[in-house]
Short mmCIF file of C-alpha atoms in Angstrom, two decimals:
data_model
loop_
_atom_site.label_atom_id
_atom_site.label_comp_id
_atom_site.label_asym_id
_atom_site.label_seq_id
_atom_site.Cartn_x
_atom_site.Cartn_y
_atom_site.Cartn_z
CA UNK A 1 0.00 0.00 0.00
CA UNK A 2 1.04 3.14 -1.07
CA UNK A 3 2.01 5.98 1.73
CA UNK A 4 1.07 9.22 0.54
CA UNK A 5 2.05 10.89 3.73
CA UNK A 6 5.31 9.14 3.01
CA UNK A 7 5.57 10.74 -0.82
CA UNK A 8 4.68 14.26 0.76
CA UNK A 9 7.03 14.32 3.31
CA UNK A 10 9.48 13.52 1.69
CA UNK A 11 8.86 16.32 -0.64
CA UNK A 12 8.62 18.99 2.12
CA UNK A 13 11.74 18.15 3.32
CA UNK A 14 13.54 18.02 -0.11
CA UNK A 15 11.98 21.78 -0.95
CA UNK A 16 12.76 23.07 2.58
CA UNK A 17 16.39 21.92 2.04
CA UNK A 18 16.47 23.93 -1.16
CA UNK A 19 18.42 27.75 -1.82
CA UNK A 20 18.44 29.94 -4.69
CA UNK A 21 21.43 28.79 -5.73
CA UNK A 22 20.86 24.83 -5.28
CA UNK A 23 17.69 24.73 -7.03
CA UNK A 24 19.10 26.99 -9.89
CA UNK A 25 22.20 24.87 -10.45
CA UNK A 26 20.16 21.78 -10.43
CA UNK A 27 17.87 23.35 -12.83
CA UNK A 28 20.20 24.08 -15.09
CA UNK A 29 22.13 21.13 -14.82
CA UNK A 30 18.74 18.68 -15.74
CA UNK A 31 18.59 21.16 -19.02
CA UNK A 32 22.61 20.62 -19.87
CA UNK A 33 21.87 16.58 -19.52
CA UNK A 34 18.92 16.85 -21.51
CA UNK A 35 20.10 18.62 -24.20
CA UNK A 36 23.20 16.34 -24.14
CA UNK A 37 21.09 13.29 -24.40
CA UNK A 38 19.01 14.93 -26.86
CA UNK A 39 22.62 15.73 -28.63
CA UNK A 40 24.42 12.29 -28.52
CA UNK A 41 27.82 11.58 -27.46
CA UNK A 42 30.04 13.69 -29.94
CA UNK A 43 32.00 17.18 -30.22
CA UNK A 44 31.97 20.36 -31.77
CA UNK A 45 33.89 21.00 -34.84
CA UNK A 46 35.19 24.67 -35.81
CA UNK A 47 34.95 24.52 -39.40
CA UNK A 48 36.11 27.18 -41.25
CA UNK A 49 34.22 29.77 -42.46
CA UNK A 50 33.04 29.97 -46.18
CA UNK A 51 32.22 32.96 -48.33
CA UNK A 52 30.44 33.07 -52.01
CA UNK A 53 31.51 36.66 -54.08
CA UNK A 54 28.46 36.91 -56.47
CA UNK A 55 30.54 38.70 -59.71
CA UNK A 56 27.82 40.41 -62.39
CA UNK A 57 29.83 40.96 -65.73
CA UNK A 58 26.88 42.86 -67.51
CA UNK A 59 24.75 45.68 -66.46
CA UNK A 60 22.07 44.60 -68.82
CA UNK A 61 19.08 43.72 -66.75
CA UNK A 62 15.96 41.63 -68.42
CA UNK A 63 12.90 43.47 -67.78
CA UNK A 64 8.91 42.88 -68.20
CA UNK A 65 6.79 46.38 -68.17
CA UNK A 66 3.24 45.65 -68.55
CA UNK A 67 0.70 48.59 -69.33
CA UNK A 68 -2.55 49.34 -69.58
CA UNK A 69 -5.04 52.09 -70.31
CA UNK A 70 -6.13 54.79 -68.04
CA UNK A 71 -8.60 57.23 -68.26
CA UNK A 72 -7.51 60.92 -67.33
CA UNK A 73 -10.76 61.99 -66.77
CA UNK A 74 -12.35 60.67 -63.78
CA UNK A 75 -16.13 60.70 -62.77
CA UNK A 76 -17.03 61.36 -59.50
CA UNK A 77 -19.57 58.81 -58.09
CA UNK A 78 -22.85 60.03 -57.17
CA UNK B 1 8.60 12.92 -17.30
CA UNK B 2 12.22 12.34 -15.66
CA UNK B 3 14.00 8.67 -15.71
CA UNK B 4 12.54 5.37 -15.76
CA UNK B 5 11.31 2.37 -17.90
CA UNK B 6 7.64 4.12 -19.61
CA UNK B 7 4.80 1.49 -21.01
CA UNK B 8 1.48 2.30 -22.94
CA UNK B 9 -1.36 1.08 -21.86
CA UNK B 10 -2.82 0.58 -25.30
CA UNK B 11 -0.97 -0.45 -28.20
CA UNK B 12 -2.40 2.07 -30.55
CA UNK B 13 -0.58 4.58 -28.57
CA UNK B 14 2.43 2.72 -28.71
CA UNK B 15 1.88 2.41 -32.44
CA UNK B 16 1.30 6.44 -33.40
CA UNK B 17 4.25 7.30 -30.96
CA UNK B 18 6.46 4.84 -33.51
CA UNK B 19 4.99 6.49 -36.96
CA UNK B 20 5.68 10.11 -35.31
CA UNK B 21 8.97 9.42 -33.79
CA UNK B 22 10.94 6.55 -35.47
CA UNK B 23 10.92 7.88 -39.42
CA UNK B 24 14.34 8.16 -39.65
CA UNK B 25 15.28 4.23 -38.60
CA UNK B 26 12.23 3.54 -40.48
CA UNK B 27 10.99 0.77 -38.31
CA UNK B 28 10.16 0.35 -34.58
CA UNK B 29 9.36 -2.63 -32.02
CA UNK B 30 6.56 -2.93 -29.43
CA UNK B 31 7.25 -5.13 -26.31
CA UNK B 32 4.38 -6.32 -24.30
CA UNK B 33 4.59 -6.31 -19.92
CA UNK B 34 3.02 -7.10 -17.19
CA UNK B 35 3.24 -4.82 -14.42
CA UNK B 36 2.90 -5.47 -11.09
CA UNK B 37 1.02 -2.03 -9.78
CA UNK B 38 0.61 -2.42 -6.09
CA UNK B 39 2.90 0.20 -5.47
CA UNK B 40 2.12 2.77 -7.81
CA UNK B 41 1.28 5.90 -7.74
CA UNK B 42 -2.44 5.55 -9.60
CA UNK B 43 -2.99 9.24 -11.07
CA UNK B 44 -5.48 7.89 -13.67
CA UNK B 45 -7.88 5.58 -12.17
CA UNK B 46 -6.84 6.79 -7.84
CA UNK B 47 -9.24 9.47 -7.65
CA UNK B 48 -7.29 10.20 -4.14
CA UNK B 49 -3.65 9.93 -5.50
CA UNK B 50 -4.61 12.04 -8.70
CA UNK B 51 -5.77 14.99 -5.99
CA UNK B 52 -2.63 14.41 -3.90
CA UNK B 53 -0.26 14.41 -7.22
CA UNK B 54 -1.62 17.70 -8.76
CA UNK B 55 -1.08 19.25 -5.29
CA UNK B 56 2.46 18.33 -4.73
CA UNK B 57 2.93 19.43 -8.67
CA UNK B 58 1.40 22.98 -8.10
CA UNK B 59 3.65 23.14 -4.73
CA UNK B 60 7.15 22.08 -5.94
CA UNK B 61 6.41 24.33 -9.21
CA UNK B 62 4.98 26.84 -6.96
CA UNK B 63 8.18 26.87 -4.92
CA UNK B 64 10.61 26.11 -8.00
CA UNK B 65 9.64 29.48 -9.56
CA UNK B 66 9.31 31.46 -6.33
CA UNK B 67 13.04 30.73 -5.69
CA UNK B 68 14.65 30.29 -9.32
CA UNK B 69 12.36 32.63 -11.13
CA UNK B 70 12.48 29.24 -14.05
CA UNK B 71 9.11 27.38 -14.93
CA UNK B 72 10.29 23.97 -14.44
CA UNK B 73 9.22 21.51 -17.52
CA UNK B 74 7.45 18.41 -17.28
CA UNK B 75 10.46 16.27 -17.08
CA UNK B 76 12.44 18.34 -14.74
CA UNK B 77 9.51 18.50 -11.94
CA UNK B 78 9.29 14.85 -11.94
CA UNK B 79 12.65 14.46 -12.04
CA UNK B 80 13.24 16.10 -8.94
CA UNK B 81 10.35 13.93 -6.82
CA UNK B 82 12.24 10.85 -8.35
CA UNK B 83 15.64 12.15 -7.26
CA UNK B 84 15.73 14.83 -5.23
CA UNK B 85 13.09 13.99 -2.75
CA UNK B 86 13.55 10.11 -3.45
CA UNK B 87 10.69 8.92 -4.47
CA UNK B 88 12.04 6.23 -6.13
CA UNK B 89 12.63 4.50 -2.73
CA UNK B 90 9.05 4.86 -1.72
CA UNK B 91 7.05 4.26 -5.16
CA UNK B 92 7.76 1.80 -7.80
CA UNK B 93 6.64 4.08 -10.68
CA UNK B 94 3.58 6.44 -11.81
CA UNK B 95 0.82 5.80 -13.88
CA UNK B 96 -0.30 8.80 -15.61
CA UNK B 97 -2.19 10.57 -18.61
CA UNK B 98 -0.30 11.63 -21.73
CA UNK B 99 -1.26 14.61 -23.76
CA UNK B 100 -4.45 13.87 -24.90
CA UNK B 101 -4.93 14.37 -28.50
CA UNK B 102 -4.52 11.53 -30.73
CA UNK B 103 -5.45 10.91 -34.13
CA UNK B 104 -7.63 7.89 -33.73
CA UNK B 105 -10.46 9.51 -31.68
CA UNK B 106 -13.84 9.63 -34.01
CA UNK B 107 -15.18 12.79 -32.27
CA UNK B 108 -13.84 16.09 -33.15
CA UNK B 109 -12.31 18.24 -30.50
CA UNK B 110 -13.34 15.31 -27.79
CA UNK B 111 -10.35 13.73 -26.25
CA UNK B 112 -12.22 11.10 -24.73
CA UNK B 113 -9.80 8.03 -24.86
CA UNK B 114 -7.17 8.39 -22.04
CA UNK B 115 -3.72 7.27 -23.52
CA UNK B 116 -2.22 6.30 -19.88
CA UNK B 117 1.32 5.83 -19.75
CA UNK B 118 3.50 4.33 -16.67
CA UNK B 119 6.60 4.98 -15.64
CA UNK B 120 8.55 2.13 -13.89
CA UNK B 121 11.09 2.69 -11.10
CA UNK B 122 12.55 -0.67 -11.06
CA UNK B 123 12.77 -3.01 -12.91
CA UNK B 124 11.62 -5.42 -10.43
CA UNK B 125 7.80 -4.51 -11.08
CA UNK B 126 7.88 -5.42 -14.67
CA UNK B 127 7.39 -8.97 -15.69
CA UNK B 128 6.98 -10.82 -18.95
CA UNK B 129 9.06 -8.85 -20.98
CA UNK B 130 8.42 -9.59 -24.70
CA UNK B 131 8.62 -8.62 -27.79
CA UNK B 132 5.18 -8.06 -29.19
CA UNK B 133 5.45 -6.50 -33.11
CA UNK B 134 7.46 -5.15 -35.57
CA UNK B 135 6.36 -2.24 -38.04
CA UNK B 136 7.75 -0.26 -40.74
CA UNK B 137 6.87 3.26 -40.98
#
């Protein structure tokens, strides 16, 4: 049979042990391991960095002009 | 939810949590248990130990924030009853409910199926351990 009294208890005592600076670093230690399990065993590589120059030889640029007819003289709507 | 040896209750769930999760092996394996529950904390079906678990929850969290100013996640709050206030020396494991949306309910927007899951403790509670299926996804 299950002792709730037990559970709770034990939980009081574990919070009432507890600082700022306990709680934090255990915090923040379950997020390290989890993100390290979620990770894998392995290491960081520096790799070098990489640039792409984009050259244009022409200044020739393809266009597309669409037009269309427009009145100049406009009614005003009743 | 923290460390420990987790079982569906029904194998659908244990089939849509293998075609969401194991694409990239592109198959997955269900083993079948019996678990021996005497010592569990019941959250699903213990109407008395589902009051007494959301109250410790909203008092650890409570206290968690109060003093770290950090919302603790779901694994890290029941990590800490399972370590830090041992209760992996006084319960075998927890049954509980999983988020409950799943794509085999037939009603819309009713979540009406629990999909229970249990954590084990030890691995003395867990009998029969066998492997049940294998599917490609």
């Amino acid at each position: 049979m299950l002792d709730l009294h037990k559970l709770e208890q034990s939980i009081d005592e574990a919070l009432a042990s507890e600082t700022t600076e306990s709680l934090t670093e255990w915090l923040l230690n379950q997020r390290d391991r989890n993100l390290s399990a979620f990770l894998g065993d392995g290491y960081f590589e520096a790799l070098a960095p990489t640039s792409i120059i984009f050259k244009q030889n022409t200044n020739s640029v393809l266009t597309t002009v669409e037009t269309c007819d427009i009145p100049n003289d406009y009614q005003l709507a009743a | 939810m923290g460390d420990g040896y987790y079982f569906w209750n029904d194998e659908i769930d244990a089939l849509h949590w293998g075609g969401n999760s194991k694409r990239k092996t592109g198959y997955f394996e269900i083993y079948s248990a019996t678990i021996s529950c005497e010592n569990i904390l019941d959250t699903v079906f213990n109407e008395e130990h589902y009051k007494f678990w959301i109250k410790q929850i909203e008092k650890a969290a409570k206290y968690i924030i109060k003093k770290t100013n950090i919302k603790p996640t779901i694994s890290e709050i029941n990590q800490y009853f399972k370590e830090k206030a041992k209760w992996e020396n006084l319960t075998d494991g927890i049954m509980f409910q999983d988020l409950p949306h799943s794509t085999d309910l037939l009603v819309i927007n009713f979540n009406y199926r629990k999909r229970i899951q249990l954590v084990a403790y030890k691995l003395k509670i867990i009998h029969n351990f066998a492997l049940h299926a294998t599917h490609e996804v």
